[in-house]
Short mmCIF file of C-alpha atoms in Angstrom, two decimals:
data_model
loop_
_atom_site.label_atom_id
_atom_site.label_comp_id
_atom_site.label_asym_id
_atom_site.label_seq_id
_atom_site.Cartn_x
_atom_site.Cartn_y
_atom_site.Cartn_z
CA MET W 8 76.26 47.28 -61.93
CA ASN W 9 79.13 46.19 -59.65
CA LYS W 10 79.62 49.06 -57.29
CA LYS W 11 83.05 47.92 -56.08
CA PHE W 12 84.47 48.48 -59.46
CA MET W 13 82.84 51.82 -60.51
CA GLY W 14 84.02 55.24 -59.95
CA THR W 15 87.49 56.87 -59.76
CA GLU W 16 88.43 55.01 -56.55
CA ALA W 17 88.17 51.76 -58.46
CA ILE W 18 90.42 52.72 -61.52
CA MET W 19 93.42 50.61 -60.29
CA ARG W 20 91.22 47.51 -59.73
CA ARG W 21 89.79 47.86 -63.23
CA ALA W 22 93.14 48.47 -64.77
CA MET W 23 94.46 45.25 -63.03
CA LEU W 24 91.69 43.12 -64.31
CA LYS W 25 91.91 44.53 -67.86
CA GLY W 26 95.65 43.41 -67.62
CA CYS W 27 94.31 39.86 -67.12
CA GLY W 28 92.20 40.09 -70.26
CA PHE W 29 88.71 40.89 -68.63
CA ALA W 30 86.48 43.29 -70.54
CA ASP W 31 85.17 46.65 -69.23
CA GLU W 32 81.55 45.60 -69.50
CA ASP W 33 82.22 42.39 -67.53
CA ILE W 34 84.33 44.07 -64.68
CA LYS W 35 81.58 46.70 -64.16
CA THR W 36 78.34 44.75 -64.60
CA LYS W 37 78.64 41.25 -63.70
CA PRO W 38 79.13 39.55 -60.23
CA HIS W 39 82.72 38.55 -59.34
CA ILE W 40 82.70 35.00 -58.44
CA GLY W 41 85.93 33.49 -56.75
CA ILE W 42 86.55 29.83 -57.76
CA VAL W 43 88.70 28.41 -55.01
CA ASN W 44 90.43 25.35 -56.46
CA THR W 45 92.24 22.83 -54.12
CA TYR W 46 93.68 20.99 -57.30
CA ASN W 47 96.73 18.98 -56.73
CA GLU W 48 98.33 16.66 -59.20
CA GLY W 49 99.59 14.47 -56.40
CA ALA W 50 96.41 13.89 -54.38
CA PRO W 51 93.78 11.57 -55.87
CA GLY W 52 91.08 13.33 -54.01
CA HIS W 53 91.97 16.62 -55.88
CA ALA W 54 93.71 15.58 -59.12
CA HIS W 55 90.55 15.77 -61.06
CA LEU W 56 89.30 19.23 -59.92
CA LYS W 57 90.88 21.27 -62.70
CA GLN W 58 88.09 20.08 -65.09
CA LEU W 59 85.47 20.58 -62.52
CA ALA W 60 86.62 24.28 -62.16
CA GLU W 61 86.42 24.80 -65.93
CA VAL W 62 82.88 23.50 -66.01
CA ILE W 63 81.78 25.79 -62.98
CA LYS W 64 83.29 28.76 -64.98
CA GLN W 65 81.12 27.77 -67.88
CA GLY W 66 78.08 28.02 -65.44
CA VAL W 67 79.06 31.22 -64.00
CA TRP W 68 79.50 32.89 -67.32
CA ALA W 69 76.03 31.37 -68.80
CA ALA W 70 74.40 32.89 -65.75
CA GLY W 71 75.86 36.44 -66.15
CA GLY W 72 78.78 36.26 -63.60
CA ILE W 73 82.52 36.55 -64.12
CA PRO W 74 84.66 33.81 -62.66
CA PHE W 75 88.17 34.18 -60.99
CA GLU W 76 89.87 30.77 -60.31
CA PHE W 77 92.61 30.72 -57.66
CA GLY W 78 94.47 28.00 -55.74
CA ALA W 79 94.40 26.83 -52.20
CA PRO W 80 96.69 24.24 -50.65
CA SER W 81 95.58 20.66 -50.45
CA THR W 82 97.18 17.35 -49.51
CA CYS W 83 96.42 13.65 -49.30
CA GLY W 84 96.98 12.56 -45.81
CA ASP W 85 97.81 9.09 -46.78
CA MET W 86 101.03 10.40 -48.50
CA ILE W 87 102.69 10.65 -45.04
CA VAL W 88 101.18 7.78 -42.94
CA GLY W 89 103.75 6.43 -40.70
CA GLU W 90 105.86 9.54 -40.72
CA GLU W 91 106.02 12.22 -37.88
CA GLU W 92 104.95 14.96 -40.35
CA LEU W 93 101.40 13.59 -40.37
CA LYS W 94 100.88 16.04 -37.66
CA TYR W 95 100.73 18.86 -40.22
CA GLU W 96 97.38 17.57 -41.61
CA LEU W 97 94.88 19.24 -38.97
CA ALA W 98 96.85 22.40 -38.84
CA GLY W 99 96.49 22.61 -42.56
CA ARG W 100 92.82 23.26 -42.19
CA ASP W 101 93.76 26.74 -40.76
CA ALA W 102 96.34 27.53 -43.42
CA ILE W 103 93.68 26.86 -46.10
CA ALA W 104 91.24 29.15 -44.33
CA LEU W 105 93.97 31.86 -43.90
CA GLY W 106 94.72 31.62 -47.80
CA ILE W 107 90.98 32.04 -48.85
CA GLU W 108 90.42 34.94 -46.32
CA TYR W 109 93.36 36.62 -47.79
CA VAL W 110 92.72 36.23 -51.45
CA SER W 111 89.01 36.79 -51.13
CA THR W 112 89.36 40.01 -49.07
CA VAL W 113 92.05 41.58 -51.50
CA HIS W 114 90.08 40.69 -54.64
CA GLN W 115 86.63 41.57 -53.12
CA PHE W 116 84.60 38.56 -54.65
CA ASP W 117 80.85 38.93 -54.50
CA GLY W 118 80.48 35.01 -54.10
CA LEU W 119 82.59 31.96 -53.83
CA ILE W 120 82.45 28.38 -55.12
CA LEU W 121 84.91 26.20 -53.09
CA LEU W 122 86.18 22.82 -54.57
CA ALA W 123 87.45 20.39 -52.10
CA SER W 124 87.39 16.54 -51.47
CA CYS W 125 89.38 15.55 -48.61
CA ASP W 126 89.82 15.20 -44.80
CA ASN W 127 90.92 18.68 -43.62
CA ILE W 128 90.59 20.50 -46.90
CA ILE W 129 86.85 20.64 -46.98
CA PRO W 130 86.60 22.18 -43.43
CA GLY W 131 89.58 24.41 -44.49
CA VAL W 132 87.65 26.03 -47.35
CA CYS W 133 84.47 26.29 -45.30
CA LEU W 134 86.19 28.22 -42.58
CA GLY W 135 87.55 30.57 -45.18
CA ALA W 136 84.02 30.98 -46.68
CA ILE W 137 82.57 31.55 -43.21
CA ARG W 138 84.86 34.44 -42.67
CA MET W 139 84.19 35.94 -45.91
CA ASN W 140 80.25 35.51 -45.39
CA VAL W 141 79.48 36.09 -49.11
CA PRO W 142 77.18 33.79 -51.02
CA SER W 143 78.95 30.55 -51.23
CA ILE W 144 78.65 26.96 -52.53
CA ILE W 145 80.81 23.96 -51.63
CA ILE W 146 81.47 21.53 -54.44
CA THR W 147 82.90 18.02 -53.22
CA GLY W 148 85.06 16.11 -55.58
CA GLY W 149 83.26 12.81 -54.89
CA SER W 150 84.69 9.37 -54.28
CA MET W 151 86.87 7.25 -56.31
CA LEU W 152 85.55 3.77 -57.74
CA VAL W 153 86.32 0.49 -56.00
CA GLY W 154 89.55 -1.72 -56.76
CA GLU W 155 89.42 -5.53 -56.67
CA TYR W 156 92.17 -8.12 -55.89
CA GLU W 157 91.59 -11.92 -56.26
CA GLY W 158 87.78 -11.50 -56.30
CA GLU W 159 87.64 -9.14 -53.26
CA GLU W 160 87.08 -5.31 -53.09
CA VAL W 161 90.13 -3.36 -52.15
CA LEU W 162 89.96 0.19 -50.85
CA PRO W 163 92.88 2.26 -49.70
CA CYS W 164 92.02 1.69 -46.15
CA ASP W 165 92.85 -2.03 -46.80
CA VAL W 166 96.28 -1.58 -48.10
CA GLY W 167 98.15 -1.23 -44.64
CA VAL W 168 96.38 -4.33 -43.22
CA MET W 169 96.72 -6.51 -46.49
CA THR W 170 100.38 -5.75 -46.99
CA MET W 171 101.74 -5.43 -43.39
CA GLY W 172 104.77 -7.84 -42.89
CA LYS W 173 105.03 -8.50 -46.66
CA GLU W 174 108.10 -7.69 -48.71
CA ALA W 175 107.63 -4.26 -50.50
CA ASP W 176 108.69 -5.70 -53.80
CA SER W 177 106.59 -8.83 -53.55
CA GLN W 178 104.03 -9.45 -56.43
CA ARG W 179 101.11 -9.22 -53.74
CA VAL W 180 102.11 -5.94 -52.56
CA GLN W 181 102.50 -4.40 -56.10
CA ASP W 182 99.17 -6.00 -57.29
CA ILE W 183 97.27 -4.45 -54.21
CA GLU W 184 99.10 -1.04 -54.72
CA ASP W 185 97.88 -1.15 -58.38
CA VAL W 186 94.25 -1.52 -57.71
CA ALA W 187 93.81 0.43 -54.28
CA CYS W 188 93.20 3.77 -56.17
CA ARG W 189 91.56 2.99 -59.31
CA CYS W 190 90.77 6.71 -60.30
CA PRO W 191 90.71 10.12 -58.86
CA GLY W 192 88.24 10.71 -55.99
CA ALA W 193 88.20 10.47 -52.15
CA CYS W 194 88.69 6.83 -50.65
CA SER W 195 85.33 5.17 -50.90
CA THR W 196 84.69 4.34 -47.39
CA MET W 197 83.21 6.39 -44.46
CA GLY W 198 86.42 7.92 -43.95
CA THR W 199 86.79 11.61 -42.81
CA ALA W 200 86.88 12.73 -46.62
CA ASN W 201 83.40 11.24 -47.41
CA SER W 202 82.08 12.06 -44.00
CA MET W 203 83.02 15.73 -44.58
CA GLN W 204 81.49 15.54 -48.07
CA ILE W 205 78.22 14.29 -46.74
CA MET W 206 78.31 16.83 -43.95
CA MET W 207 78.19 19.56 -46.74
CA GLU W 208 74.82 18.22 -47.82
CA ALA W 209 73.76 17.81 -44.27
CA LEU W 210 74.57 21.55 -43.67
CA GLY W 211 72.67 22.65 -46.87
CA TRP W 212 75.84 23.89 -48.24
CA THR W 213 76.04 22.05 -51.56
CA LEU W 214 73.59 21.14 -54.15
CA PRO W 215 71.22 18.35 -52.87
CA GLY W 216 72.06 14.85 -54.20
CA THR W 217 75.61 15.76 -55.47
CA ALA W 218 78.00 15.29 -52.39
CA THR W 219 78.39 11.40 -53.12
CA ILE W 220 78.54 11.52 -57.05
CA PRO W 221 81.67 9.51 -57.82
CA ALA W 222 84.47 11.73 -59.00
CA VAL W 223 84.57 10.17 -62.58
CA TYR W 224 80.77 10.07 -63.25
CA ALA W 225 79.56 12.75 -65.75
CA ASP W 226 76.76 13.65 -63.33
CA LYS W 227 79.68 15.27 -61.26
CA LEU W 228 80.40 17.66 -64.29
CA ARG W 229 76.67 18.56 -64.67
CA ALA W 230 76.48 19.31 -61.03
CA ALA W 231 79.40 21.51 -61.18
CA ARG W 232 77.82 23.56 -63.94
CA ARG W 233 74.61 23.96 -62.04
CA ALA W 234 76.37 25.15 -59.07
CA GLY W 235 78.29 27.83 -61.29
CA LYS W 236 74.72 29.05 -62.42
CA ARG W 237 73.40 28.94 -59.06
CA ILE W 238 76.10 31.05 -57.28
CA VAL W 239 75.36 33.96 -59.64
CA GLU W 240 71.63 33.77 -58.45
CA MET W 241 72.73 33.40 -54.87
CA VAL W 242 74.56 36.67 -55.15
CA LYS W 243 71.54 38.40 -56.39
CA GLU W 244 69.53 36.98 -53.63
CA ASP W 245 72.30 37.78 -50.96
CA LEU W 246 71.99 34.17 -49.54
CA LYS W 247 75.02 33.84 -47.23
CA PRO W 248 76.67 31.16 -45.09
CA SER W 249 75.43 33.06 -41.97
CA ASP W 250 71.72 32.53 -43.38
CA ILE W 251 72.15 28.86 -43.94
CA LEU W 252 74.38 27.80 -40.99
CA THR W 253 72.08 28.09 -37.99
CA ARG W 254 72.18 26.03 -34.76
CA GLU W 255 69.37 23.88 -36.16
CA THR W 256 71.42 23.07 -39.23
CA PHE W 257 74.43 22.09 -37.24
CA LEU W 258 72.13 19.80 -35.08
CA ASN W 259 70.93 18.21 -38.37
CA ALA W 260 74.54 17.50 -39.35
CA ILE W 261 75.25 15.94 -35.90
CA THR W 262 72.27 13.76 -36.31
CA THR W 263 73.37 12.55 -39.79
CA ASP W 264 76.91 12.07 -38.76
CA ILE W 265 75.85 9.68 -35.87
CA ALA W 266 73.33 7.93 -38.10
CA MET W 267 75.95 7.29 -40.71
CA GLY W 268 78.74 6.18 -38.51
CA GLY W 269 80.86 9.06 -39.55
CA SER W 270 84.52 9.63 -38.85
CA THR W 271 85.40 10.82 -35.31
CA ASN W 272 87.11 13.87 -36.97
CA VAL W 273 83.64 15.18 -38.01
CA ILE W 274 83.33 16.34 -34.25
CA LEU W 275 86.53 18.39 -34.54
CA HIS W 276 85.32 20.08 -37.83
CA LEU W 277 81.72 20.87 -37.00
CA ILE W 278 82.58 22.45 -33.66
CA ALA W 279 85.25 24.53 -35.38
CA LEU W 280 82.85 25.52 -38.02
CA ALA W 281 80.14 26.48 -35.58
CA ARG W 282 82.57 28.49 -33.51
CA GLU W 283 83.66 30.54 -36.57
CA VAL W 284 80.01 31.29 -37.62
CA GLY W 285 79.07 32.25 -33.99
CA VAL W 286 76.88 29.23 -33.25
CA GLU W 287 76.94 27.39 -29.95
CA LEU W 288 77.92 23.70 -30.40
CA THR W 289 79.55 21.60 -27.82
CA MET W 290 80.45 17.87 -27.08
CA ASN W 291 77.11 17.86 -25.00
CA ASP W 292 75.30 18.17 -28.32
CA PHE W 293 77.01 15.29 -29.71
CA ASP W 294 76.55 13.31 -26.47
CA ARG W 295 72.72 14.01 -26.24
CA ILE W 296 72.04 13.22 -29.80
CA GLY W 297 74.27 10.18 -29.75
CA LYS W 298 72.15 8.61 -27.09
CA LYS W 299 68.85 8.75 -29.27
CA VAL W 300 70.12 8.15 -32.87
CA PRO W 301 71.14 4.67 -34.11
CA CYS W 302 73.49 4.03 -36.91
CA ILE W 303 71.42 3.33 -39.90
CA CYS W 304 73.97 3.43 -42.83
CA GLY W 305 75.95 0.25 -43.86
CA VAL W 306 78.92 1.97 -45.45
CA LYS W 307 82.23 0.57 -44.28
CA PRO W 308 83.54 0.43 -41.55
CA SER W 309 79.96 0.06 -40.12
CA GLY W 310 78.69 -2.18 -42.84
CA ASN W 311 79.90 -3.86 -45.95
CA TYR W 312 79.05 -1.12 -48.47
CA THR W 313 81.06 1.68 -50.20
CA ILE W 314 80.17 5.37 -50.85
CA VAL W 315 79.55 4.58 -54.36
CA ASP W 316 76.87 2.05 -53.21
CA LEU W 317 75.42 4.82 -51.05
CA HIS W 318 75.21 7.25 -53.96
CA ASN W 319 73.44 4.57 -56.21
CA ALA W 320 71.05 4.00 -53.31
CA GLY W 321 69.78 7.57 -53.29
CA GLY W 322 72.78 9.28 -51.68
CA VAL W 323 72.28 11.71 -48.70
CA PRO W 324 68.67 12.67 -49.48
CA ALA W 325 67.59 9.12 -49.03
CA MET W 326 69.51 8.87 -45.78
CA LEU W 327 67.88 12.10 -44.56
CA LYS W 328 64.50 10.91 -45.42
CA GLU W 329 64.80 8.13 -42.97
CA LEU W 330 65.97 10.58 -40.31
CA GLN W 331 63.45 13.28 -40.98
CA SER W 332 61.52 12.90 -37.77
CA LEU W 333 64.75 13.92 -36.05
CA LEU W 334 65.64 16.88 -38.35
CA TYR W 335 64.92 20.55 -38.51
CA LEU W 336 63.23 20.42 -41.90
CA ASP W 337 62.80 24.20 -42.24
CA SER W 338 66.47 24.72 -42.60
CA LYS W 339 67.71 26.39 -45.68
CA VAL W 340 69.78 24.88 -48.46
CA VAL W 341 71.83 26.70 -51.21
CA THR W 342 69.16 25.93 -53.80
CA GLY W 343 66.84 28.33 -51.91
CA GLU W 344 64.68 25.14 -50.80
CA THR W 345 64.22 23.85 -47.34
CA LEU W 346 65.54 20.52 -46.07
CA GLY W 347 62.02 19.42 -46.23
CA ASP W 348 61.71 20.04 -49.77
CA VAL W 349 64.67 17.99 -50.42
CA VAL W 350 63.63 15.02 -48.30
CA GLU W 351 60.04 15.08 -49.87
CA LYS W 352 61.79 14.27 -53.35
CA ALA W 353 64.03 11.61 -52.05
CA ARG W 354 63.82 7.99 -52.54
CA ASN W 355 65.67 5.16 -50.72
CA LYS W 356 66.77 2.51 -53.33
CA ASN W 357 68.63 0.11 -51.06
CA GLU W 358 66.87 -0.45 -47.68
CA ASP W 359 69.84 -2.91 -46.50
CA LEU W 360 72.33 -0.29 -47.07
CA ILE W 361 70.22 2.83 -45.73
CA ARG W 362 68.16 1.18 -42.90
CA ASN W 363 65.00 2.78 -41.25
CA MET W 364 65.41 3.54 -37.42
CA ASN W 365 63.49 0.52 -36.43
CA ASN W 366 65.97 -1.77 -38.11
CA PRO W 367 69.52 -0.07 -37.63
CA ILE W 368 72.79 -1.36 -38.44
CA ASN W 369 73.75 -0.72 -34.77
CA PRO W 370 71.23 0.74 -32.04
CA ASP W 371 74.15 2.35 -30.16
CA GLY W 372 74.65 4.91 -32.87
CA GLY W 373 77.65 5.77 -34.91
CA LEU W 374 79.71 7.61 -32.20
CA THR W 375 79.78 7.66 -28.42
CA ILE W 376 81.19 10.41 -26.09
CA LEU W 377 82.99 8.89 -23.15
CA ARG W 378 83.86 10.74 -19.85
CA GLY W 379 85.55 9.68 -16.65
CA ASN W 380 88.51 10.32 -14.45
CA LEU W 381 90.79 9.69 -17.55
CA ALA W 382 88.73 12.03 -19.88
CA PRO W 383 87.10 14.63 -17.50
CA ASN W 384 86.15 16.71 -20.51
CA SER W 385 85.64 14.08 -23.23
CA ALA W 386 86.78 11.45 -25.28
CA ILE W 387 85.27 9.78 -28.52
CA ILE W 388 84.82 6.18 -29.66
CA ARG W 389 83.32 5.13 -33.15
CA SER W 390 80.80 2.70 -31.32
CA SER W 391 79.25 1.27 -34.50
CA SER W 392 82.50 -0.21 -35.51
CA VAL W 393 83.54 -1.90 -32.15
CA PRO W 394 83.08 -5.68 -31.87
CA GLU W 395 80.28 -6.47 -29.36
CA ASN W 396 82.66 -8.38 -27.04
CA MET W 397 84.80 -5.11 -26.71
CA LYS W 398 81.96 -2.62 -25.94
CA LYS W 399 83.04 -3.21 -22.38
CA PHE W 400 86.70 -3.94 -21.73
CA SER W 401 89.49 -3.31 -19.26
CA GLY W 402 93.11 -4.32 -19.02
CA PRO W 403 96.65 -3.25 -18.20
CA ALA W 404 97.95 -0.12 -19.72
CA ARG W 405 100.87 -0.32 -22.06
CA VAL W 406 102.15 3.20 -22.38
CA PHE W 407 103.83 4.83 -25.32
CA SER W 408 104.59 8.47 -26.50
CA ARG W 409 104.37 7.97 -30.25
CA ASP W 410 102.37 5.88 -32.67
CA GLN W 411 105.52 4.43 -34.07
CA GLU W 412 106.42 3.07 -30.66
CA GLY W 413 103.16 1.38 -30.44
CA VAL W 414 103.22 -0.34 -33.80
CA LYS W 415 106.72 -1.65 -33.03
CA ALA W 416 105.65 -3.31 -29.84
CA ILE W 417 102.69 -5.05 -31.62
CA GLN W 418 105.08 -6.24 -34.42
CA GLU W 419 107.49 -7.51 -31.77
CA GLY W 420 104.72 -9.54 -29.98
CA LYS W 421 104.86 -7.40 -26.82
CA ILE W 422 101.19 -6.74 -26.88
CA LYS W 423 98.97 -9.43 -25.59
CA PRO W 424 95.19 -10.03 -25.67
CA GLY W 425 93.63 -8.04 -22.86
CA ASP W 426 96.10 -5.14 -23.02
CA VAL W 427 95.15 -1.46 -23.29
CA ILE W 428 97.50 0.48 -25.52
CA VAL W 429 98.13 4.21 -24.39
CA ILE W 430 99.58 6.57 -26.92
CA ARG W 431 99.90 10.10 -25.51
CA TYR W 432 101.28 13.39 -26.19
CA GLU W 433 99.83 13.34 -29.58
CA GLY W 434 97.12 15.89 -28.95
CA PRO W 435 96.73 19.40 -30.63
CA LYS W 436 99.41 20.91 -28.45
CA GLY W 437 101.55 17.88 -27.74
CA ALA W 438 102.08 16.44 -31.15
CA PRO W 439 101.66 19.32 -31.98
CA GLY W 440 98.89 19.09 -34.44
CA MET W 441 96.76 16.11 -33.08
CA LYS W 442 98.19 13.36 -35.11
CA GLU W 443 96.18 10.44 -36.59
CA ILE W 444 97.19 7.19 -34.90
CA MET W 445 97.03 4.93 -37.81
CA LEU W 446 100.05 2.64 -37.64
CA SER W 447 99.13 0.96 -34.44
CA THR W 448 95.46 0.70 -35.15
CA ASP W 449 96.15 -1.14 -38.56
CA ALA W 450 98.54 -3.39 -36.73
CA LEU W 451 95.95 -4.41 -34.38
CA VAL W 452 93.85 -5.57 -37.21
CA ALA W 453 96.78 -7.08 -39.19
CA TYR W 454 97.82 -9.24 -36.15
CA GLY W 455 94.32 -10.29 -35.20
CA LEU W 456 94.23 -8.23 -31.97
CA ASP W 457 91.46 -5.95 -32.92
CA THR W 458 88.85 -7.92 -30.94
CA SER W 459 91.06 -8.27 -27.78
CA VAL W 460 93.28 -5.22 -27.22
CA GLY W 461 91.92 -1.66 -26.82
CA LEU W 462 93.84 1.62 -27.64
CA ILE W 463 93.26 5.02 -26.14
CA THR W 464 94.82 8.24 -27.10
CA ASP W 465 94.75 12.16 -27.07
CA GLY W 466 95.47 11.94 -30.77
CA ARG W 467 92.95 11.24 -33.45
CA PHE W 468 92.27 8.70 -35.91
CA SER W 469 91.72 8.22 -39.81
CA GLY W 470 88.30 7.97 -40.77
CA PHE W 471 89.46 4.37 -42.09
CA ASN W 472 90.10 3.22 -38.56
CA HIS W 473 87.83 0.99 -36.61
CA GLY W 474 87.56 -1.26 -33.52
CA PRO W 475 87.92 -0.67 -29.77
CA ILE W 476 89.95 2.57 -30.08
CA VAL W 477 89.44 5.66 -28.16
CA GLY W 478 90.58 9.12 -29.21
CA HIS W 479 90.25 12.93 -28.55
CA ILE W 480 90.99 12.53 -24.88
CA THR W 481 90.65 16.02 -23.11
CA PRO W 482 92.47 17.42 -21.40
CA GLU W 483 95.34 16.18 -23.43
CA ALA W 484 98.46 14.83 -21.84
CA TYR W 485 100.70 17.81 -22.78
CA GLU W 486 98.27 20.04 -20.99
CA GLY W 487 98.69 17.80 -17.90
CA GLY W 488 95.56 15.81 -18.37
CA PRO W 489 95.11 12.50 -16.55
CA LEU W 490 96.47 10.67 -19.61
CA ALA W 491 99.98 12.03 -18.68
CA LEU W 492 99.65 10.28 -15.29
CA VAL W 493 99.04 6.77 -16.37
CA GLU W 494 101.71 4.14 -15.64
CA GLU W 495 102.56 0.74 -17.24
CA GLY W 496 100.29 -1.75 -15.76
CA ASP W 497 97.60 0.55 -14.39
CA ILE W 498 94.12 -0.81 -15.24
CA ILE W 499 92.07 0.97 -17.81
CA SER W 500 88.38 0.36 -18.25
CA VAL W 501 86.25 1.51 -21.27
CA ASP W 502 82.39 1.03 -21.13
CA ILE W 503 80.41 2.15 -24.16
CA LYS W 504 77.09 1.42 -22.65
CA GLU W 505 77.76 3.65 -19.67
CA ALA W 506 79.98 6.04 -21.78
CA LYS W 507 82.78 5.64 -19.15
CA LEU W 508 86.41 5.85 -19.44
CA THR W 509 88.22 5.27 -16.25
CA LEU W 510 91.66 4.85 -14.80
CA LYS W 511 91.50 2.43 -11.76
CA ILE W 512 93.43 4.35 -9.22
CA SER W 513 92.44 6.41 -6.32
CA ASP W 514 92.06 10.23 -6.34
CA GLY W 515 94.88 10.36 -3.93
CA GLU W 516 97.22 8.55 -6.14
CA MET W 517 96.24 10.67 -9.06
CA GLN W 518 97.11 13.75 -7.12
CA LYS W 519 100.46 12.35 -6.02
CA ARG W 520 101.29 11.64 -9.69
CA ARG W 521 100.07 15.09 -10.83
CA GLU W 522 102.42 16.83 -8.36
CA LYS W 523 105.42 14.97 -9.81
CA TRP W 524 104.52 15.36 -13.42
CA VAL W 525 106.75 17.59 -15.50
CA LYS W 526 105.67 19.01 -18.76
CA PRO W 527 107.69 17.90 -21.62
CA GLU W 528 109.79 20.19 -23.94
CA PRO W 529 107.76 21.25 -27.09
CA LYS W 530 108.46 18.92 -29.89
CA VAL W 531 108.55 21.73 -32.36
CA LYS W 532 109.98 25.24 -31.74
CA GLN W 533 109.63 27.08 -34.91
CA GLY W 534 107.54 27.43 -38.09
CA MET W 535 103.85 26.57 -38.73
CA MET W 536 103.46 23.89 -36.10
CA HIS W 537 105.00 26.02 -33.41
CA ILE W 538 102.43 28.82 -34.37
CA TYR W 539 99.54 26.38 -34.26
CA ALA W 540 100.54 24.87 -30.79
CA GLN W 541 100.48 28.34 -29.34
CA MET W 542 97.14 29.25 -30.71
CA CYS W 543 95.11 26.09 -31.09
CA ARG W 544 92.14 25.11 -28.78
CA SER W 545 91.57 21.60 -27.31
CA ALA W 546 90.10 18.83 -29.10
CA ASP W 547 86.60 19.19 -27.36
CA GLU W 548 86.63 22.86 -28.76
CA GLY W 549 87.50 21.91 -32.43
CA ALA W 550 91.34 22.17 -32.16
CA GLY W 551 91.42 25.23 -34.41
CA MET W 552 93.58 28.18 -34.31
CA THR W 553 91.52 30.87 -32.57
CA LEU W 554 91.92 33.35 -29.71
#
């Protein structure tokens, strides 16, 4: 019996559900399962989730539960690349969590299944599930298939570079547009979307082997139905997120993220999730693990493969098998098994894509935490995607306050080999929202400068971006961090091997500049982003809205 819906005090709740067409015996006797659907007709990562939700409900009914689907907001960040409003994306993570907390609390669900595919949407639903702490399963939407143009693979991340400087109505541009997104699903690189989908498996929060199933494969439907059945069992077992998301589980996720060359945004999200569940996780954990874990996954941009290839090679379990000596194998997964059980059954079907640790893609690991007088707290570089000649570089600063200013300078030929572009006031409070710096990074590639020009910012990057680019600099410029004190022509040095980010001026000069610095006026003074700017933490603490 479902005690929440028994007795006189529950008469109004029962009446409301009967008004929706649910029968008395279902309301009183079956677990109530909330199906959080981030379906959005205008976002390829979420356009197919309506069908998945229906299949999940079949599984819930078959296992003796009663499903209640409700919506949560979702976006595709690529819809707004190049626009100032891109800064809304990270703050959207908190908006999603608030919505899930609100609906789930009022409707008193016994369990949750959360459907999501993309960058900030996945951690948003996760934050909401952690707050509820009822049995939960995350179901990822999977990746899209790969397009082709003139005999070459085309992924969404290629569009900006392949078409930059071309006329919008040219045949080339139209042809590339037509094939870049062949079907629903997340973009098939190791961008933030797929990085976070894989993190769900590394955290044990989705059914093993299912995170990388392409969106249009029938396997995805079968996995959704299994999840619908499993969540009813989890409610009976009372297996909650707090039972699964331990410190050891998060350390497994960090190891996996570094080994796969994951998006730098994963760091923000894992720290925010750990903070929400009450687990201690800091940049020092990423730093420590990053020094001993090589990059073993050859998915773009660290290699030449796609997420579809990774799935066909054995998916996440096959990658975890190669990492098992570094993992806490006693960690629980939502099936009730341990991670060790999952690894034992895994098989690596492509040893060029998923390498062993003695034959890595890059011995330096996927991510490196940098520190120095320009980043006293931390900064991040995706070291597995940096050309060898740029793993140590220095040059004169070219200083801008917006991504749009940086790309304009590149297009006008004002940026020369050896320069270091600085884009500041784009951090969590400064943007506000910690905007992705995509225009300038794409332009560096399009204009052939990605092997000779560095870029540093207190903003973040898309998981698509690669090369000698440093982000997440903390403290951010808007908070008076050293990045705010950089002047045109200052020499900046980046050394991945030594994990250093240095502004070549004396401490005395730094202090003089600090005394003269005036904090800029806020860019936004009302609405969602104003609220976010007042409440968000710094990037090294996850950039979430917490007190």
